[in-house]
């Protein structure tokens, strides 16, 4: 035998342990197949949408959302300060400054209503749907895994019953 065939020696030497550890997985697969085909219990991905975006008439929500997102961004880049410096300090037009802010705020609220909030709720619903389906998959797999573990334990007990007899 070549020195590169060391893995064959190890596999042959540990065949008994490899087969014993593989039995649990084989039993699990058989129980899952039985679960699926014989009992007809199937796992299906479900798209759920438990959250819905507020309607346009919830002005308080959209105003607060705009204040915390786009309005905060404008504050960080000092847009209002620059607008105030140009319109009020340079020209002394408070009414124009307030009108520009009001029009800008309505436009930002429309952007929040039309784009940001629907996107946010889509992301939230998708995340909830994925977590729900993972939980569903775990609940679907628990009985077959439990059955497979019990059968594996029975197999190991009968296989190694000479260890328990004294």
PDB file of C-alpha atoms in Angstrom, residues 5 18 32 41-42 53 55 64 67 70 88 91 97 104 109 115 121 139-141 159 164-165:
ATOM      1  CA  UNK A   5      -3.663   5.297   1.009  1.00  0.00           C
ATOM      2  CA  UNK A  18     -18.844   4.822  11.000  1.00  0.00           C
ATOM      3  CA  UNK A  32     -38.946  11.513   7.639  1.00  0.00           C
ATOM      4  CA  UNK A  41     -47.778  15.257   6.668  1.00  0.00           C
ATOM      5  CA  UNK A  42     -46.051  17.831   4.479  1.00  0.00           C
ATOM      6  CA  UNK A  53     -48.976  49.860   6.516  1.00  0.00           C
ATOM      7  CA  UNK A  55     -53.468  54.435   5.638  1.00  0.00           C
ATOM      8  CA  UNK A  64     -43.360  61.171  13.003  1.00  0.00           C
ATOM      9  CA  UNK A  67     -39.298  63.392  11.239  1.00  0.00           C
ATOM     10  CA  UNK A  70     -35.841  62.027   6.070  1.00  0.00           C
ATOM     11  CA  UNK A  88     -34.463  84.766   6.199  1.00  0.00           C
ATOM     12  CA  UNK A  91     -33.858  88.384   2.182  1.00  0.00           C
ATOM     13  CA  UNK A  97     -39.123  80.202   4.628  1.00  0.00           C
ATOM     14  CA  UNK A 104     -40.902  70.253   1.636  1.00  0.00           C
ATOM     15  CA  UNK A 109     -44.348  62.769   3.906  1.00  0.00           C
ATOM     16  CA  UNK A 115     -42.008  54.431  -0.935  1.00  0.00           C
ATOM     17  CA  UNK A 121     -43.510  46.855   5.973  1.00  0.00           C
ATOM     18  CA  UNK A 139     -42.201  21.844  14.644  1.00  0.00           C
ATOM     19  CA  UNK A 140     -42.607  19.681  11.529  1.00  0.00           C
ATOM     20  CA  UNK A 141     -39.274  17.948  12.115  1.00  0.00           C
ATOM     21  CA  UNK A 159     -26.396  -3.822  19.565  1.00  0.00           C
ATOM     22  CA  UNK A 164     -25.493  -4.198  30.043  1.00  0.00           C
ATOM     23  CA  UNK A 165     -25.520  -7.897  30.929  1.00  0.00           C
TER      24      UNK A 165
END
